[in-house]
Tab-separated table of C-alpha atoms in Angstrom:
chain	number	residue	atom	x	y	z
A	1301	UNK	CA	136.130	93.358	109.509
A	1302	UNK	CA	137.055	95.178	106.300
A	1303	UNK	CA	140.058	92.925	105.672
A	1304	UNK	CA	138.320	89.558	106.182
A	1305	UNK	CA	137.988	89.079	102.423
A	1306	UNK	CA	141.777	89.041	102.102
A	1307	UNK	CA	141.796	85.476	103.410
A	1308	UNK	CA	140.131	84.386	100.165
A	1309	UNK	CA	142.110	86.737	97.900
A	1310	UNK	CA	144.506	85.614	95.194
A	1311	UNK	CA	147.308	87.120	97.281
A	1312	UNK	CA	146.451	84.961	100.289
A	1313	UNK	CA	146.118	81.807	98.182
A	1314	UNK	CA	149.140	82.140	95.904
A	1315	UNK	CA	151.707	84.570	97.317
A	1316	UNK	CA	154.955	83.620	99.040
A	1317	UNK	CA	153.833	85.127	102.355
A	1318	UNK	CA	150.218	84.006	101.791
A	1319	UNK	CA	149.022	87.507	102.606
A	1320	UNK	CA	150.504	87.379	106.107
A	1321	UNK	CA	151.903	90.726	107.264
A	1322	UNK	CA	155.690	90.774	107.512
A	1323	UNK	CA	158.251	93.274	108.758
A	1324	UNK	CA	157.375	96.961	108.799
A	1325	UNK	CA	159.471	99.507	106.888
A	1326	UNK	CA	159.349	103.256	106.383
A	1327	UNK	CA	160.301	105.350	103.397
A	1328	UNK	CA	160.177	108.990	104.439
A	1329	UNK	CA	160.900	111.991	102.241
A	1330	UNK	CA	164.311	112.225	103.910
A	1331	UNK	CA	165.066	108.534	103.354
A	1332	UNK	CA	163.959	108.772	99.723
A	1333	UNK	CA	166.264	111.659	98.875
A	1334	UNK	CA	165.981	112.286	95.148
A	1335	UNK	CA	162.690	111.410	93.488
A	1336	UNK	CA	162.404	109.557	90.181
A	1337	UNK	CA	160.645	110.813	87.061
A	1338	UNK	CA	160.953	107.651	84.999
A	1339	UNK	CA	160.131	103.998	85.615
A	1340	UNK	CA	163.186	101.974	84.703
A	1341	UNK	CA	165.669	99.310	85.825
A	1342	UNK	CA	168.651	101.643	86.220
A	1343	UNK	CA	167.903	103.215	89.611
A	1344	UNK	CA	169.389	101.706	92.765
A	1345	UNK	CA	166.629	100.404	95.093
A	1346	UNK	CA	165.860	102.759	97.951
A	1347	UNK	CA	164.597	99.818	99.993
A	1348	UNK	CA	164.769	96.026	99.776
A	1349	UNK	CA	162.112	93.958	101.556
A	1350	UNK	CA	160.988	90.369	102.032
A	1351	UNK	CA	157.609	89.335	100.583
A	1352	UNK	CA	154.791	90.328	102.899
A	1353	UNK	CA	156.536	93.432	104.166
A	1354	UNK	CA	154.646	96.582	105.079
A	1355	UNK	CA	156.049	99.819	103.664
A	1356	UNK	CA	154.853	103.229	104.872
A	1357	UNK	CA	155.779	105.732	102.166
A	1358	UNK	CA	155.665	109.521	102.305
A	1359	UNK	CA	154.813	110.829	98.843
A	1360	UNK	CA	155.062	114.308	97.369
A	1361	UNK	CA	152.218	115.717	95.268
A	1362	UNK	CA	152.298	115.597	91.474
A	1363	UNK	CA	153.689	119.143	91.326
A	1364	UNK	CA	156.575	118.440	93.657
A	1365	UNK	CA	155.011	120.880	96.120
A	1366	UNK	CA	155.694	123.795	93.760
A	1367	UNK	CA	152.159	125.242	93.763
A	1368	UNK	CA	151.760	126.836	97.194
A	1369	UNK	CA	149.287	129.633	96.459
A	1370	UNK	CA	146.215	130.253	94.318
A	1371	UNK	CA	148.103	133.160	92.778
A	1372	UNK	CA	150.819	130.838	91.420
A	1373	UNK	CA	151.278	130.355	87.689
A	1374	UNK	CA	151.668	126.674	86.741
A	1375	UNK	CA	153.622	127.710	83.642
A	1376	UNK	CA	156.090	129.665	85.748
A	1377	UNK	CA	156.329	127.216	88.642
A	1378	UNK	CA	156.254	123.762	87.033
A	1379	UNK	CA	159.291	122.275	85.334
A	1380	UNK	CA	158.027	119.877	82.685
A	1381	UNK	CA	158.826	116.961	82.362
A	1382	UNK	CA	159.979	116.866	86.002
A	1383	UNK	CA	156.478	116.280	87.353
A	1384	UNK	CA	154.850	113.347	89.117
A	1385	UNK	CA	157.780	112.540	91.455
A	1386	UNK	CA	158.013	108.866	92.379
A	1387	UNK	CA	159.265	107.188	95.541
A	1388	UNK	CA	161.302	103.998	95.452
A	1389	UNK	CA	162.135	101.842	93.744
A	1390	UNK	CA	161.370	99.167	96.320
A	1391	UNK	CA	162.985	95.803	95.570
A	1392	UNK	CA	161.241	92.613	96.666
A	1393	UNK	CA	163.620	89.789	97.478
A	1394	UNK	CA	163.159	86.772	95.216
A	1395	UNK	CA	161.176	88.594	92.530
A	1396	UNK	CA	162.162	87.574	89.008
A	1397	UNK	CA	160.799	88.054	85.507
A	1398	UNK	CA	157.738	85.838	85.181
A	1399	UNK	CA	156.584	86.559	88.744
A	1400	UNK	CA	154.056	89.084	89.988
A	1401	UNK	CA	154.025	91.647	92.783
A	1402	UNK	CA	150.818	91.711	94.834
A	1403	UNK	CA	150.392	95.110	96.484
A	1404	UNK	CA	147.595	95.508	99.025
A	1405	UNK	CA	146.776	99.160	99.702
A	1406	UNK	CA	146.058	99.573	103.411
A	1407	UNK	CA	145.724	103.345	103.565
A	1408	UNK	CA	146.274	106.664	101.807
A	1409	UNK	CA	146.323	109.502	104.331
A	1410	UNK	CA	146.596	113.227	103.590
A	1411	UNK	CA	149.913	114.658	104.755
A	1412	UNK	CA	151.026	118.239	105.352
A	1413	UNK	CA	149.535	121.593	106.202
A	1414	UNK	CA	146.113	122.776	105.048
A	1415	UNK	CA	144.946	123.566	102.447
A	1416	UNK	CA	146.403	120.180	101.564
A	1417	UNK	CA	144.765	119.654	98.160
A	1418	UNK	CA	145.755	121.340	94.910
A	1419	UNK	CA	144.171	121.359	91.472
A	1420	UNK	CA	144.783	123.644	88.528
A	1421	UNK	CA	144.365	124.417	84.856
A	1422	UNK	CA	147.586	123.962	82.868
A	1423	UNK	CA	147.745	125.439	79.351
A	1424	UNK	CA	147.360	122.849	76.571
A	1425	UNK	CA	146.670	120.044	79.032
A	1426	UNK	CA	143.299	118.423	79.658
A	1427	UNK	CA	140.406	116.594	78.063
A	1428	UNK	CA	138.516	119.525	76.544
A	1429	UNK	CA	141.356	121.622	75.153
A	1430	UNK	CA	143.872	121.568	72.350
A	1431	UNK	CA	147.101	119.803	73.309
A	1432	UNK	CA	150.412	118.926	71.675
A	1433	UNK	CA	148.797	115.694	70.451
A	1434	UNK	CA	145.512	117.311	69.396
A	1435	UNK	CA	146.821	120.530	67.903
A	1436	UNK	CA	144.266	123.333	67.660
A	1437	UNK	CA	144.374	127.015	66.706
A	1438	UNK	CA	142.248	127.901	69.720
A	1439	UNK	CA	144.119	129.844	72.415
A	1440	UNK	CA	144.848	127.946	75.677
A	1441	UNK	CA	142.492	128.316	78.620
A	1442	UNK	CA	143.626	130.758	81.303
A	1443	UNK	CA	145.672	129.281	84.132
A	1444	UNK	CA	143.968	128.801	87.472
A	1445	UNK	CA	145.019	127.218	90.776
A	1446	UNK	CA	142.684	126.007	93.544
A	1447	UNK	CA	143.935	125.131	97.046
A	1448	UNK	CA	141.416	123.121	99.083
A	1449	UNK	CA	141.068	121.838	102.631
A	1450	UNK	CA	141.216	118.029	102.687
A	1451	UNK	CA	140.615	115.618	105.561
A	1452	UNK	CA	138.844	112.315	106.102
A	1453	UNK	CA	135.523	114.171	106.418
A	1454	UNK	CA	135.730	115.458	102.864
A	1455	UNK	CA	137.077	117.987	100.408
A	1456	UNK	CA	135.758	121.546	100.862
A	1457	UNK	CA	135.180	122.725	97.295
A	1458	UNK	CA	133.269	125.797	98.471
A	1459	UNK	CA	130.735	126.813	101.126
A	1460	UNK	CA	128.016	124.759	99.449
A	1461	UNK	CA	129.882	121.729	98.063
A	1462	UNK	CA	131.853	119.166	100.037
A	1463	UNK	CA	133.218	116.303	97.955
A	1464	UNK	CA	133.819	112.879	99.511
A	1465	UNK	CA	137.364	112.011	100.544
A	1466	UNK	CA	138.053	109.083	98.208
A	1467	UNK	CA	141.847	108.800	98.155
A	1468	UNK	CA	143.793	106.603	95.774
A	1469	UNK	CA	147.228	106.184	94.221
A	1470	UNK	CA	147.399	107.887	90.838
A	1471	UNK	CA	150.771	106.425	89.846
A	1472	UNK	CA	152.091	103.017	90.871
A	1473	UNK	CA	153.943	100.351	88.939
A	1474	UNK	CA	157.060	98.302	88.415
A	1475	UNK	CA	160.159	98.738	86.285
A	1476	UNK	CA	160.050	97.778	82.605
A	1477	UNK	CA	162.708	95.269	81.561
A	1478	UNK	CA	164.895	97.600	79.528
A	1479	UNK	CA	163.320	100.959	78.687
A	1480	UNK	CA	162.745	103.955	80.938
A	1481	UNK	CA	159.175	105.328	80.766
A	1482	UNK	CA	158.106	108.761	82.002
A	1483	UNK	CA	156.220	108.808	85.297
A	1484	UNK	CA	153.593	110.855	83.441
A	1485	UNK	CA	152.690	107.903	81.194
A	1486	UNK	CA	150.712	104.727	81.926
A	1487	UNK	CA	151.540	101.500	80.105
A	1488	UNK	CA	151.923	97.753	80.626
A	1489	UNK	CA	154.112	98.373	83.703
A	1490	UNK	CA	151.387	100.383	85.463
A	1491	UNK	CA	152.527	103.982	85.952
A	1492	UNK	CA	150.284	107.045	85.727
A	1493	UNK	CA	146.984	105.191	85.375
A	1494	UNK	CA	144.952	107.640	87.508
A	1495	UNK	CA	142.436	104.867	88.171
A	1496	UNK	CA	140.282	105.554	91.270
A	1497	UNK	CA	139.960	101.830	92.020
A	1498	UNK	CA	143.673	101.724	92.979
A	1499	UNK	CA	142.500	102.673	96.446
A	1500	UNK	CA	142.610	101.473	100.054
A	1501	UNK	CA	141.102	98.006	100.235
A	1502	UNK	CA	142.329	96.909	96.784
A	1503	UNK	CA	145.162	94.625	95.720
A	1504	UNK	CA	146.976	95.537	92.521
A	1505	UNK	CA	148.882	92.780	90.722
A	1506	UNK	CA	151.882	93.926	88.684
A	1507	UNK	CA	153.850	91.518	86.446
A	1508	UNK	CA	157.586	91.561	87.198
A	1509	UNK	CA	159.968	92.392	84.334
A	1510	UNK	CA	163.303	92.711	86.131
A	1511	UNK	CA	165.041	91.377	89.244
A	1512	UNK	CA	163.428	92.642	92.434
A	1513	UNK	CA	160.369	93.962	90.603
A	1514	UNK	CA	161.367	97.551	91.481
A	1515	UNK	CA	158.104	99.071	92.724
A	1516	UNK	CA	157.588	102.838	92.337
A	1517	UNK	CA	154.752	104.878	93.912
A	1518	UNK	CA	153.608	108.503	94.013
A	1519	UNK	CA	150.979	110.988	92.797
A	1520	UNK	CA	148.206	110.404	95.349
A	1521	UNK	CA	144.790	111.965	94.862
A	1522	UNK	CA	142.227	113.009	97.481
A	1523	UNK	CA	139.383	112.626	94.984
A	1524	UNK	CA	138.911	112.453	91.219
A	1525	UNK	CA	136.096	112.074	88.737
A	1526	UNK	CA	136.192	109.483	85.983
A	1527	UNK	CA	138.575	110.645	83.258
A	1528	UNK	CA	140.445	113.272	85.311
A	1529	UNK	CA	138.816	115.674	82.847
A	1530	UNK	CA	140.912	118.828	83.255
A	1531	UNK	CA	144.098	116.742	83.460
A	1532	UNK	CA	144.565	117.345	87.178
A	1533	UNK	CA	142.862	115.577	90.084
A	1534	UNK	CA	142.875	116.926	93.632
A	1535	UNK	CA	146.567	116.349	94.118
A	1536	UNK	CA	147.917	115.795	97.630
A	1537	UNK	CA	150.949	114.831	99.623
A	1538	UNK	CA	150.184	111.544	101.331
A	1539	UNK	CA	151.339	108.812	103.647
A	1540	UNK	CA	150.722	105.510	101.870
A	1541	UNK	CA	150.701	102.149	103.637
A	1542	UNK	CA	151.373	99.185	101.336
A	1543	UNK	CA	151.672	95.444	101.944
A	1544	UNK	CA	153.881	93.979	99.225
A	1545	UNK	CA	153.803	90.248	98.522
A	1546	UNK	CA	155.206	88.102	95.712
A	1547	UNK	CA	153.506	85.495	93.539
A	1548	UNK	CA	155.963	83.180	91.817
A	1549	UNK	CA	155.450	82.033	88.229
A	1550	UNK	CA	152.299	84.075	87.593
A	1551	UNK	CA	152.656	86.559	84.775
A	1552	UNK	CA	150.413	88.395	82.346
A	1553	UNK	CA	150.552	91.313	79.948
A	1554	UNK	CA	148.849	94.156	81.859
A	1555	UNK	CA	148.126	95.142	85.495
A	1556	UNK	CA	145.302	93.437	87.345
A	1557	UNK	CA	143.318	94.462	90.401
A	1558	UNK	CA	141.207	92.675	92.982
A	1559	UNK	CA	138.757	93.967	95.572
A	1560	UNK	CA	136.258	92.282	97.852
A	1561	UNK	CA	133.635	92.406	95.108
A	1562	UNK	CA	135.302	92.294	91.688
A	1563	UNK	CA	138.376	91.582	89.588
A	1564	UNK	CA	139.657	94.122	87.075
A	1565	UNK	CA	142.165	94.292	84.244
A	1566	UNK	CA	143.765	97.585	83.244
A	1567	UNK	CA	144.754	98.743	79.751
A	1568	UNK	CA	146.423	101.976	78.604
A	1569	UNK	CA	146.616	103.180	75.000
A	1570	UNK	CA	145.541	105.785	72.490
A	1571	UNK	CA	142.888	105.952	71.135
A	1572	UNK	CA	140.621	105.377	74.127
A	1573	UNK	CA	138.821	102.429	72.540
A	1574	UNK	CA	142.133	100.562	72.245
A	1575	UNK	CA	142.649	100.943	76.007
A	1576	UNK	CA	139.157	99.514	76.504
A	1577	UNK	CA	139.887	96.657	74.108
A	1578	UNK	CA	143.111	95.779	75.942
A	1579	UNK	CA	141.343	95.782	79.292
A	1580	UNK	CA	138.444	93.609	78.121
A	1581	UNK	CA	140.722	91.230	76.201
A	1582	UNK	CA	142.858	90.698	79.306
A	1583	UNK	CA	139.776	90.113	81.456
A	1584	UNK	CA	138.430	87.582	78.962
A	1585	UNK	CA	141.741	85.707	79.008
A	1586	UNK	CA	141.930	85.824	82.832
A	1587	UNK	CA	138.448	84.344	83.167
A	1588	UNK	CA	139.407	81.587	80.754
A	1589	UNK	CA	142.783	80.800	82.354
A	1590	UNK	CA	141.845	80.895	86.051
A	1591	UNK	CA	138.072	80.622	86.389
A	1592	UNK	CA	137.156	77.777	84.072
A	1593	UNK	CA	135.371	79.772	81.375
A	1594	UNK	CA	135.468	78.948	77.715
A	1595	UNK	CA	137.012	82.074	76.183
A	1596	UNK	CA	134.091	82.707	73.825
A	1597	UNK	CA	131.610	82.220	76.660
A	1598	UNK	CA	133.580	84.678	78.821
A	1599	UNK	CA	133.510	87.179	75.949
A	1600	UNK	CA	129.743	86.828	75.648
A	1601	UNK	CA	129.220	87.098	79.416
A	1602	UNK	CA	131.280	90.283	79.603
A	1603	UNK	CA	129.050	91.763	76.925
A	1604	UNK	CA	126.205	91.442	79.435
A	1605	UNK	CA	127.900	91.834	82.832
A	1606	UNK	CA	131.223	93.616	82.276
A	1607	UNK	CA	131.838	97.074	83.705
A	1608	UNK	CA	134.274	99.687	82.401
A	1609	UNK	CA	136.021	102.367	84.490
A	1610	UNK	CA	137.656	105.390	82.876
A	1611	UNK	CA	140.874	106.264	84.671
A	1612	UNK	CA	142.315	109.114	82.647
A	1613	UNK	CA	141.648	110.595	79.208
A	1614	UNK	CA	144.428	113.185	79.412
A	1615	UNK	CA	147.802	111.449	79.787
A	1616	UNK	CA	150.120	110.427	76.902
A	1617	UNK	CA	148.137	107.171	76.961
A	1618	UNK	CA	144.590	106.775	78.270
A	1619	UNK	CA	143.632	104.185	80.906
A	1620	UNK	CA	140.572	101.939	81.171
A	1621	UNK	CA	139.721	99.253	83.722
A	1622	UNK	CA	137.425	96.341	82.808
A	1623	UNK	CA	135.808	94.447	85.668
A	1624	UNK	CA	133.344	91.703	86.535
A	1625	UNK	CA	131.740	90.890	89.864
A	1626	UNK	CA	133.201	87.882	91.665
A	1627	UNK	CA	129.712	86.456	92.098
A	1628	UNK	CA	129.661	85.630	88.391
A	1629	UNK	CA	132.954	83.766	88.661
A	1630	UNK	CA	131.599	81.179	91.099
A	1631	UNK	CA	129.308	79.532	88.568
C-alpha cells in the first residue's frame, strides 16, 4: 500500500499520535468565512484539533476566483496584495514554541466547475520579465489568461498536449512568533514556497513559533514546472486532506519534508544561491544531528549525492529544496 512507509516515518516514530489517524474535521469555504492574506499570530483559530486529526479543507485559488474568463484582465480583476487567500489558522492542542507540526498530505483534489485550472501573464511579474525588484525600461508583456480542463487524468493544455495531473500545495506554513508575513512570500515559517514536492504522499515538518502552531493552507496547483517560470502555476480550487500531528521538543530553523524515498530541507531567500545554501546547510546539519554523520562528511557526501529542487524563482523570496535519498542515510 502507498502509505505503508508511514510506519517508519519520523512522524510515526516521534509524534504525539505516532502517526495514528485521529478525529476527522472539515473546514469548508462557508466555515472559513474570511480568508487570510498574512501569516501571523493575531488571527483567531478557525479550528482547534488534537494531534493526529484529519482536516479536509476547501481552498480557493490564488486569484480568489476572480479570473473566470480568458477575456479577463488580471490588472483589472486582481486586487494586489489581496491574493493567495489562506484557510485557517488551524490550532493544534499542546503545540508550543520548540515543537514541530508534522503534516501528512493525503490528497489534493480539484474542486469546482470546469475549466477548473487557471494560469495567466501578469504585468511585471515572472521570471523572464522586469519586475519591481528588477527594474527594467522594457515594456511589460501583454496580459493573457488561460482556462484549462483539469481532472485526475491530466491537464488539457491543447488538442495535442496533455500535462500530467501532479497536484500540490503551493502555500502552507505556520505562524511566525511576532511578525505578520504576506501569504505571497515564503520564509522560515513556510508560506508561498511553490515547491512541487509538497504533494500527496509527503510529510512536511514545520517548526512551531507560537502557541497552537497556527497552520495556514491555500494556493493549490494542478501542475507546475520547476521555478514557476511565468510566476503563475496552473492554479486551482481544491479539497485538501491533511493529517496533522505534533512532535514535542523538536525544532529547527527551516521547513523539512519527508517522503518514502528521501528527506528534504527547504530554504527561501534572494538571491537564489542563498536559498540553495540555506537548504543544503540545513540538510547537512540534519544529517549530522539525527543520522550519525560527521558534519564535514555529510557536506562532502551531499556534494556527490545531494539533489536540488527549484520551487519558485518569482516570489519576493525564492525557494529551493535540498534532498538526499534515504538509502544513503542507512550506512
